[in-house]
């Protein structure tokens, strides 16, 4: 009987399956695309049935993109419900600190800690049908009801507000007002905003599609000193 040869996946297929990333080369430049979907997983593993983005996968990817001479820019596709605050901020800080052109596109939702991730890129887009949820910091598990615990939560929220306002055109007052809204969410405090609203308040740069995001990224690549 003939021996069967094992099927070997192409590196691009492995990257998509394992980390949701791919590098595409065109005449206009080479772009690395990462996807941030589901819940952002931090130091604790989430149940297997949860769709997650693991920060230990994204951090080395982003670092490698910044260092790789053959990659000209990065596209970040977002459809996330949020997740671990410190993991999300760590990824956002890495994206914001890149020297290469970066563009983000919110598809479906960019909720909670997904907001800093969306604004971390040098240019941000949101689909017309997408939404973003802005709410105060929440904590799961047992909380000791002492002033220090609430002060800790306040400091975390301050870090998030500072990052968002530092990388977008929304004011801290407007952002905090959206966080404290009580009439929109049935079981929480906060605000859900549409793609157009996100642009109107200065949170996101423009409403757009995948082609809009790619065109913006290629235009940025064309202006880099290396070109």
Coordinates of N, CA and C in Angstrom, one line a residue:
X1 N 0.8 -1.2 0.0 CA 0.0 0.0 0.0 C 0.9 1.2 0.0
X2 N 0.5 2.2 -0.8 CA 1.3 3.4 -0.9 C 1.3 4.2 0.4
X3 N 2.5 4.7 0.7 CA 2.6 5.5 1.9 C 2.0 6.9 1.7
X4 N 1.2 7.3 2.6 CA 0.5 8.6 2.5 C 1.4 9.7 3.0
X5 N 1.6 10.8 2.2 CA 2.4 11.9 2.7 C 1.5 12.9 3.5
X6 N 2.0 13.3 4.7 CA 1.2 14.2 5.5 C 1.0 15.5 4.9
X7 N -0.1 16.1 5.1 CA -0.4 17.5 4.5 C 0.3 18.5 5.3
X8 N 1.1 19.4 4.7 CA 1.8 20.4 5.3 C 1.2 21.8 4.9
X9 N 0.7 22.5 5.9 CA 0.1 23.8 5.7 C 1.1 24.8 5.4
X10 N 0.7 25.8 4.5 CA 1.6 26.9 4.2 C 1.8 27.7 5.5
X11 N 2.9 28.4 5.6 CA 3.1 29.3 6.8 C 2.0 30.3 7.0
X12 N 1.5 30.9 5.9 CA 0.4 31.8 6.0 C -0.9 31.2 6.6
X13 N -1.2 30.0 6.2 CA -2.3 29.3 6.8 C -2.2 29.0 8.3
X14 N -0.9 28.7 8.7 CA -0.7 28.4 10.1 C -0.8 29.7 10.9
X15 N -0.3 30.8 10.3 CA -0.5 32.1 11.0 C -1.9 32.5 11.2
X16 N -2.7 32.3 10.2 CA -4.2 32.6 10.3 C -4.8 31.8 11.3
X17 N -4.6 30.5 11.3 CA -5.2 29.6 12.2 C -4.8 29.8 13.7
X18 N -3.5 30.0 13.9 CA -3.0 30.1 15.3 C -3.1 31.5 15.9
X19 N -2.8 32.5 15.1 CA -2.8 33.9 15.7 C -3.6 34.9 15.0
X20 N -4.3 34.5 13.9 CA -5.2 35.4 13.2 C -4.4 36.5 12.5
X21 N -3.2 36.2 12.0 CA -2.4 37.3 11.4 C -1.9 36.8 10.0
X22 N -1.6 37.8 9.1 CA -1.1 37.4 7.8 C -0.3 38.6 7.3
X23 N 0.7 38.4 6.5 CA 1.5 39.4 5.9 C 1.3 39.4 4.4
X24 N 0.9 40.5 3.8 CA 0.5 40.6 2.4 C 1.5 41.6 1.7
X25 N 2.0 41.2 0.6 CA 3.0 42.0 -0.2 C 2.3 42.4 -1.5
X26 N 2.3 43.7 -1.7 CA 1.8 44.3 -3.0 C 2.8 45.3 -3.5
X27 N 2.4 45.9 -4.7 CA 3.3 46.8 -5.3 C 3.4 48.1 -4.5
X28 N 2.4 48.3 -3.6 CA 2.4 49.6 -2.8 C 3.1 49.4 -1.5
X29 N 3.4 48.2 -1.1 CA 4.1 47.9 0.1 C 3.7 46.6 0.8
X30 N 4.4 46.2 1.8 CA 4.2 45.0 2.5 C 3.5 45.3 3.8
X31 N 2.3 44.7 4.1 CA 1.5 45.1 5.2 C 1.3 43.8 6.1
X32 N 1.5 43.9 7.4 CA 1.1 42.8 8.3 C -0.2 43.1 8.9
X33 N -1.1 42.2 8.9 CA -2.5 42.4 9.4 C -2.6 41.5 10.7
X34 N -3.0 42.1 11.8 CA -3.4 41.3 13.0 C -4.9 41.5 13.3
X35 N -5.5 40.5 13.9 CA -6.9 40.6 14.3 C -7.0 40.5 15.8
X36 N -7.8 41.3 16.4 CA -8.1 41.3 17.8 C -9.6 41.0 17.9
X37 N -9.9 39.8 18.3 CA -11.3 39.3 18.3 C -11.7 38.7 19.6
X38 N -13.0 38.6 19.9 CA -13.5 38.0 21.1 C -13.1 38.7 22.3
X39 N -12.6 38.0 23.3 CA -12.2 38.6 24.6 C -10.7 38.6 24.7
X40 N -10.1 39.7 25.1 CA -8.7 39.8 25.3 C -8.3 39.1 26.5
X41 N -7.5 38.0 26.4 CA -7.1 37.2 27.5 C -5.8 37.7 28.1
X42 N -5.7 37.8 29.4 CA -4.6 38.4 30.1 C -3.8 37.3 30.8
X43 N -3.6 37.5 32.1 CA -2.7 36.5 32.9 C -3.5 35.2 33.2
X44 N -4.8 35.3 33.2 CA -5.6 34.1 33.5 C -6.2 33.5 32.2
X45 N -6.2 32.2 32.0 CA -6.8 31.6 30.9 C -8.3 31.5 31.0
X46 N -9.0 31.8 29.9 CA -10.4 31.8 29.9 C -10.9 30.4 29.5
X47 N -12.2 30.1 29.8 CA -12.7 28.8 29.4 C -12.5 28.5 27.9
X48 N -12.4 27.3 27.5 CA -12.1 26.9 26.2 C -13.2 27.3 25.2
X49 N -14.4 27.5 25.6 CA -15.5 27.8 24.7 C -15.5 29.3 24.4
X50 N -14.7 30.1 25.1 CA -14.6 31.5 24.8 C -13.7 31.8 23.6
X51 N -14.2 32.7 22.7 CA -13.3 33.1 21.6 C -12.4 34.2 22.2
X52 N -11.1 34.0 22.2 CA -10.1 34.9 22.8 C -9.0 35.3 21.9
X53 N -8.4 36.5 22.3 CA -7.1 36.9 21.7 C -6.1 36.9 22.8
X54 N -5.1 36.2 22.7 CA -4.1 36.0 23.7 C -3.0 37.1 23.6
X55 N -2.7 37.8 24.6 CA -1.8 38.9 24.5 C -0.4 38.4 24.3
X56 N -0.1 37.2 24.8 CA 1.3 36.7 24.6 C 1.5 36.3 23.1
X57 N 0.4 36.3 22.3 CA 0.6 36.1 20.8 C 0.9 37.4 20.1
X58 N 0.2 38.4 20.6 CA 0.2 39.7 19.9 C 1.5 40.5 20.2
X59 N 2.0 40.4 21.5 CA 3.1 41.2 21.9 C 4.4 40.9 21.0
X60 N 4.7 39.6 20.9 CA 5.9 39.4 20.0 C 5.7 39.7 18.5
X61 N 4.4 39.5 18.1 CA 4.1 39.8 16.7 C 4.3 41.3 16.4
X62 N 3.8 42.2 17.3 CA 3.9 43.6 17.1 C 5.4 44.0 17.1
X63 N 6.1 43.4 18.1 CA 7.6 43.7 18.2 C 8.3 43.3 16.9
X64 N 8.0 42.1 16.4 CA 8.6 41.6 15.2 C 8.3 42.5 14.0
X65 N 7.1 43.0 13.9 CA 6.7 43.9 12.8 C 7.5 45.2 12.8
X66 N 7.7 45.7 14.0 CA 8.4 47.0 14.2 C 9.9 46.8 13.7
X67 N 10.4 45.6 14.0 CA 11.8 45.3 13.7 C 12.1 44.8 12.3
X68 N 11.0 44.2 11.6 CA 11.2 43.6 10.3 C 11.4 44.6 9.2
X69 N 12.5 44.6 8.5 CA 12.8 45.5 7.5 C 11.9 45.4 6.3
X70 N 11.4 44.1 6.1 CA 10.6 43.9 4.9 C 9.1 44.3 5.1
X71 N 8.7 44.6 6.3 CA 7.3 45.0 6.5 C 7.2 46.5 6.6
X72 N 6.3 47.1 5.9 CA 6.2 48.6 5.8 C 5.2 49.2 6.8
X73 N 4.1 48.4 7.1 CA 3.1 48.9 8.0 C 2.2 47.8 8.6
X74 N 1.3 48.2 9.4 CA 0.5 47.2 10.1 C -1.0 47.7 10.1
X75 N -1.9 46.7 9.8 CA -3.3 46.9 9.9 C -3.9 46.1 11.0
X76 N -4.7 46.8 11.9 CA -5.3 46.1 13.1 C -6.8 46.0 12.8
X77 N -7.3 44.8 12.8 CA -8.7 44.6 12.6 C -9.3 44.3 14.0
X78 N -10.3 45.0 14.4 CA -10.9 44.8 15.8 C -12.3 44.4 15.7
X79 N -12.7 43.3 16.5 CA -14.1 43.0 16.8 C -14.0 42.3 18.1
X80 N -14.0 43.1 19.2 CA -13.7 42.6 20.5 C -14.8 43.1 21.5
X81 N -15.0 42.3 22.5 CA -15.9 42.7 23.6 C -15.2 43.3 24.8
X82 N -13.8 43.3 24.6 CA -13.0 43.8 25.7 C -12.3 42.7 26.4
X83 N -12.0 42.9 27.7 CA -11.3 41.8 28.4 C -10.3 42.4 29.4
X84 N -9.2 41.7 29.6 CA -8.2 42.1 30.6 C -7.7 43.5 30.4
X85 N -7.8 44.4 31.3 CA -7.4 45.8 31.2 C -5.9 45.9 31.0
X86 N -5.1 45.3 31.8 CA -3.7 45.5 31.7 C -3.1 44.9 30.4
X87 N -3.7 43.7 30.0 CA -3.2 43.1 28.7 C -3.6 44.0 27.6
X88 N -4.8 44.6 27.6 CA -5.3 45.4 26.5 C -4.4 46.7 26.4
X89 N -4.1 47.3 27.6 CA -3.3 48.5 27.6 C -1.9 48.2 27.1
X90 N -1.4 47.0 27.5 CA 0.0 46.7 27.1 C 0.1 46.6 25.6
X91 N -0.9 46.0 24.9 CA -1.0 45.8 23.5 C -1.1 47.2 22.9
X92 N -2.0 48.0 23.4 CA -2.3 49.4 22.9 C -1.0 50.2 23.0
X93 N -0.3 50.2 24.1 CA 1.0 50.9 24.2 C 2.0 50.5 23.2
X94 N 2.1 49.2 22.9 CA 3.0 48.8 21.9 C 2.7 49.3 20.5
X95 N 1.4 49.3 20.2 CA 0.9 49.8 18.9 C 1.2 51.3 18.8
X96 N 0.9 52.0 19.9 CA 1.1 53.5 19.9 C 2.6 53.8 19.8
X97 N 3.4 53.0 20.2 CA 4.9 53.3 20.2 C 5.6 52.9 19.0
X98 N 4.9 52.3 18.0 CA 5.5 51.9 16.8 C 5.9 53.1 15.9
X99 N 7.0 53.0 15.2 CA 7.4 54.1 14.3 C 6.8 53.8 12.9
X100 N 6.5 52.6 12.6 CA 5.9 52.3 11.3 C 4.5 52.7 11.2
X101 N 3.9 53.0 10.0 CA 2.5 53.3 9.8 C 1.6 52.3 10.4
X102 N 0.6 52.7 11.1 CA -0.4 51.8 11.6 C -1.8 52.3 11.4
X103 N -2.7 51.4 11.1 CA -4.1 51.8 10.9 C -5.0 50.8 11.5
X104 N -6.1 51.2 12.2 CA -7.0 50.3 12.8 C -8.4 50.4 12.2
X105 N -9.1 49.3 12.2 CA -10.5 49.3 11.7 C -11.3 48.5 12.6
X106 N -12.4 49.2 13.2 CA -13.3 48.5 14.1 C -14.4 47.9 13.2
X107 N -14.6 46.6 13.3 CA -15.6 45.9 12.6 C -16.5 45.2 13.6
X108 N -17.8 45.3 13.6 CA -18.6 44.7 14.6 C -18.6 45.5 15.9
X109 N -17.6 45.4 16.7 CA -17.5 46.1 17.9 C -16.1 46.3 18.4
X110 N -15.9 47.4 19.1 CA -14.6 47.7 19.7 C -15.0 48.2 21.1
X111 N -15.4 47.3 21.9 CA -16.0 47.6 23.2 C -14.9 47.6 24.4
X112 N -15.2 48.4 25.4 CA -14.5 48.4 26.6 C -13.0 48.7 26.4
X113 N -12.1 47.7 26.7 CA -10.7 48.0 26.5 C -10.3 47.9 25.1
X114 N -11.3 47.6 24.2 CA -11.1 47.7 22.8 C -11.0 49.1 22.3
X115 N -11.5 50.1 23.1 CA -11.4 51.5 22.7 C -10.0 52.0 22.7
X116 N -9.2 51.8 23.7 CA -7.7 52.1 23.6 C -7.0 51.5 22.4
X117 N -7.4 50.2 22.2 CA -6.7 49.5 21.1 C -7.0 50.2 19.7
X118 N -8.3 50.6 19.6 CA -8.7 51.3 18.3 C -8.0 52.6 18.1
X119 N -7.8 53.4 19.2 CA -7.2 54.7 19.0 C -5.7 54.7 19.0
X120 N -5.1 53.5 19.4 CA -3.7 53.4 19.5 C -3.0 53.6 18.1
X121 N -3.6 53.2 17.0 CA -3.0 53.4 15.7 C -2.9 54.8 15.3
X122 N -2.1 55.1 14.4 CA -1.9 56.5 13.9 C -3.1 57.0 13.1
X123 N -3.9 56.1 12.5 CA -5.1 56.5 11.9 C -6.2 55.4 12.2
X124 N -7.4 55.8 12.6 CA -8.4 54.9 13.1 C -9.6 55.0 12.2
X125 N -10.2 53.9 11.9 CA -11.5 53.8 11.1 C -12.5 52.9 11.9
X126 N -13.8 53.1 11.6 CA -14.8 52.3 12.1 C -15.8 52.1 11.1
X127 N -16.3 50.8 10.9 CA -17.4 50.5 10.0 C -18.7 51.2 10.4
X128 N -19.5 51.6 9.4 CA -20.7 52.3 9.7 C -21.7 51.4 10.6
X129 N -21.6 50.1 10.5 CA -22.5 49.2 11.2 C -21.9 48.8 12.6
X130 N -20.6 49.3 12.9 CA -20.0 48.9 14.1 C -20.4 49.7 15.3
X131 N -20.1 49.3 16.5 CA -20.4 50.0 17.7 C -19.3 49.9 18.7
X132 N -19.3 50.9 19.7 CA -18.3 50.8 20.7 C -19.0 51.1 22.0
X133 N -18.6 50.4 23.1 CA -19.2 50.5 24.4 C -18.2 51.1 25.3
X134 N -18.5 52.2 25.9 CA -17.6 53.0 26.9 C -18.2 52.9 28.3
X135 N -17.5 52.3 29.2 CA -18.0 52.2 30.6 C -16.9 52.2 31.5
X136 N -17.2 52.4 32.8 CA -16.1 52.5 33.8 C -15.4 51.1 34.0
X137 N -14.3 51.1 34.7 CA -13.6 49.9 34.9 C -14.4 49.0 35.9
X138 N -14.5 47.7 35.6 CA -15.1 46.8 36.4 C -14.2 45.7 36.8
X139 N -14.5 45.0 38.0 CA -13.6 44.0 38.5 C -14.4 42.8 38.9
X140 N -13.9 41.6 38.5 CA -14.6 40.3 38.8 C -14.0 39.8 40.1
X141 N -14.7 38.9 40.8 CA -14.2 38.3 42.0 C -14.5 39.0 43.3
X142 N -13.8 38.6 44.3 CA -14.0 39.3 45.6 C -13.3 40.6 45.7
X143 N -14.0 41.6 46.2 CA -13.5 42.9 46.4 C -13.6 43.3 47.8
X144 N -12.5 43.7 48.4 CA -12.6 44.2 49.8 C -13.1 45.6 49.8
X145 N -14.2 45.8 50.5 CA -14.9 47.2 50.5 C -14.2 48.1 51.4
X146 N -13.0 48.6 51.0 CA -12.2 49.6 51.7 C -11.9 50.7 50.7
X147 N -11.6 51.9 51.2 CA -11.3 53.0 50.3 C -10.1 52.7 49.4
X148 N -9.2 52.0 49.8 CA -8.0 51.7 49.0 C -8.4 50.9 47.7
X149 N -9.4 50.0 47.8 CA -9.8 49.3 46.6 C -10.5 50.2 45.6
X150 N -11.3 51.1 46.0 CA -11.9 52.0 45.1 C -10.9 53.0 44.5
X151 N -9.9 53.4 45.3 CA -8.9 54.3 44.8 C -8.1 53.6 43.7
X152 N -7.9 52.3 43.9 CA -7.1 51.5 42.9 C -7.9 51.5 41.6
X153 N -9.2 51.2 41.7 CA -10.0 51.2 40.5 C -10.0 52.6 39.8
X154 N -10.1 53.6 40.6 CA -10.1 55.0 40.1 C -8.8 55.2 39.3
X155 N -7.6 54.8 39.8 CA -6.4 55.0 39.2 C -6.3 54.2 37.9
X156 N -6.8 53.0 37.8 CA -6.8 52.2 36.6 C -7.7 53.0 35.5
X157 N -8.8 53.5 35.9 CA -9.7 54.2 35.0 C -9.0 55.5 34.5
X158 N -8.2 56.1 35.4 CA -7.5 57.3 35.0 C -6.5 57.0 33.9
X159 N -5.8 55.9 34.1 CA -4.8 55.4 33.0 C -5.5 55.2 31.7
X160 N -6.7 54.6 31.7 CA -7.4 54.4 30.4 C -7.8 55.7 29.8
X161 N -8.4 56.6 30.6 CA -8.8 57.9 30.1 C -7.7 58.7 29.5
X162 N -6.6 58.7 30.2 CA -5.4 59.4 29.8 C -4.9 58.9 28.4
X163 N -4.9 57.5 28.3 CA -4.4 56.9 27.0 C -5.4 57.3 25.9
X164 N -6.7 57.1 26.1 CA -7.7 57.4 25.0 C -7.6 58.8 24.6
X165 N -7.6 59.8 25.6 CA -7.6 61.2 25.2 C -6.3 61.6 24.6
X166 N -5.2 60.9 24.9 CA -3.9 61.2 24.4 C -3.7 60.7 23.0
X167 N -4.6 59.8 22.5 CA -4.4 59.2 21.2 C -5.6 59.4 20.3
X168 N -6.5 60.3 20.7 CA -7.7 60.7 19.9 C -8.0 62.1 20.1
X169 N -9.2 62.5 19.6 CA -9.5 64.0 19.7 C -10.7 64.2 20.7
X170 N -11.0 63.2 21.5 CA -12.1 63.3 22.5 C -11.6 63.9 23.7
X171 N -12.4 64.7 24.4 CA -11.9 65.4 25.6 C -12.2 64.4 26.8
X172 N -11.4 64.6 27.9 CA -11.6 63.8 29.1 C -13.0 63.9 29.7
X173 N -13.5 65.1 29.6 CA -14.8 65.4 30.2 C -15.9 64.7 29.4
X174 N -15.8 64.7 28.1 CA -16.8 64.0 27.3 C -16.7 62.5 27.5
X175 N -15.5 61.9 27.5 CA -15.3 60.5 27.7 C -15.8 60.1 29.1
X176 N -15.5 60.8 30.1 CA -16.0 60.4 31.5 C -17.5 60.5 31.6
X177 N -18.1 61.5 30.9 CA -19.5 61.6 30.8 C -20.2 60.4 30.2
X178 N -19.6 59.9 29.1 CA -20.1 58.7 28.4 C -20.0 57.5 29.3
X179 N -18.9 57.4 30.1 CA -18.7 56.3 31.0 C -19.8 56.3 32.1
X180 N -20.2 57.4 32.5 CA -21.2 57.5 33.7 C -22.6 57.5 33.3
X181 N -22.9 57.4 32.0 CA -24.3 57.4 31.5 C -25.1 56.3 32.1
X182 N -26.3 56.6 32.7 CA -27.1 55.5 33.3 C -28.3 55.1 32.6
X183 N -28.6 55.7 31.5 CA -29.9 55.4 30.8 C -29.8 54.5 29.6
X184 N -28.6 54.0 29.3 CA -28.5 53.2 28.0 C -28.3 51.7 28.3
X185 N -27.5 51.3 29.2 CA -27.2 49.9 29.4 C -28.1 49.3 30.5
X186 N -28.8 48.2 30.3 CA -29.7 47.7 31.2 C -29.1 47.2 32.5
X187 N -27.9 46.6 32.4 CA -27.3 46.0 33.6 C -25.9 46.7 33.9
X188 N -25.7 47.9 33.4 CA -24.4 48.5 33.6 C -24.5 50.0 33.4
X189 N -23.4 50.7 33.7 CA -23.3 52.1 33.5 C -22.4 52.3 32.3
X190 N -22.8 53.2 31.4 CA -22.0 53.5 30.3 C -22.8 53.8 29.0
X191 N -22.1 53.8 27.9 CA -22.8 54.3 26.6 C -22.4 53.4 25.5
X192 N -23.3 53.1 24.6 CA -23.0 52.4 23.3 C -23.1 53.5 22.2
X193 N -22.1 53.6 21.4 CA -22.1 54.6 20.4 C -21.9 53.9 19.0
X194 N -22.5 54.5 18.0 CA -22.4 54.0 16.6 C -21.1 54.5 16.0
X195 N -20.8 54.0 14.8 CA -19.6 54.4 14.1 C -19.6 55.9 13.8
X196 N -20.7 56.4 13.4 CA -20.8 57.9 13.1 C -20.6 58.7 14.3
X197 N -21.3 58.2 15.4 CA -21.1 59.0 16.7 C -19.7 59.0 17.2
X198 N -19.0 57.8 17.0 CA -17.6 57.8 17.5 C -16.7 58.8 16.7
X199 N -17.1 59.0 15.5 CA -16.3 60.0 14.7 C -16.7 61.4 15.1
X200 N -18.0 61.6 15.3 CA -18.5 63.0 15.7 C -17.9 63.5 17.0
X201 N -17.7 62.6 17.9 CA -17.2 63.0 19.2 C -15.6 63.0 19.3
X202 N -15.0 62.7 18.2 CA -13.6 62.7 18.1 C -12.8 61.5 18.6
X203 N -13.6 60.4 18.8 CA -12.9 59.2 19.3 C -12.2 58.5 18.2
X204 N -12.9 58.3 17.1 CA -12.3 57.6 15.9 C -12.1 58.7 14.8
X205 N -11.2 58.5 13.9 CA -10.9 59.5 12.9 C -11.9 59.5 11.8
X206 N -12.4 58.3 11.3 CA -13.3 58.3 10.2 C -14.1 57.0 10.1
X207 N -15.3 57.2 9.5 CA -16.1 56.0 9.2 C -15.5 55.4 7.9
X208 N -15.3 54.1 7.8 CA -14.7 53.6 6.5 C -14.8 52.1 6.4
X209 N -14.3 51.6 5.3 CA -14.3 50.2 5.0 C -12.9 49.7 5.0
X210 N -12.7 48.4 4.7 CA -11.4 47.8 4.6 C -10.6 48.5 3.5
X211 N -11.2 48.8 2.4 CA -10.4 49.5 1.3 C -10.0 50.9 1.8
X212 N -10.8 51.6 2.5 CA -10.4 52.9 3.1 C -9.2 52.8 4.0
X213 N -9.3 51.8 4.9 CA -8.2 51.6 5.8 C -6.9 51.2 5.1
X214 N -7.0 50.4 4.1 CA -5.8 50.0 3.4 C -5.2 51.1 2.6
X215 N -6.1 51.9 2.0 CA -5.6 53.1 1.2 C -4.9 54.1 2.1
X216 N -5.5 54.3 3.3 CA -4.8 55.2 4.2 C -3.5 54.7 4.6
X217 N -3.4 53.4 4.9 CA -2.1 52.8 5.3 C -1.1 52.9 4.2
X218 N -1.5 52.6 2.9 CA -0.5 52.7 1.8 C -0.1 54.1 1.6
X219 N -1.0 55.0 1.8 CA -0.6 56.5 1.6 C 0.4 56.9 2.7
X220 N 0.3 56.3 3.9 CA 1.2 56.6 5.0 C 2.6 56.0 4.6
X221 N 2.5 54.8 4.1 CA 3.8 54.1 3.7 C 4.5 54.8 2.7
X222 N 3.8 55.4 1.7 CA 4.4 56.2 0.6 C 5.1 57.4 1.1
X223 N 4.8 57.9 2.3 CA 5.3 59.1 2.8 C 6.5 58.9 3.8
X224 N 6.8 57.6 4.0 CA 7.9 57.3 5.0 C 9.2 57.6 4.3
X225 N 10.2 58.0 5.1 CA 11.6 58.3 4.6 C 12.2 57.2 3.8
X226 N 11.9 55.9 4.1 CA 12.5 54.8 3.5 C 12.1 54.6 2.1
X227 N 11.0 55.1 1.7 CA 10.4 54.9 0.3 C 11.2 55.6 -0.7

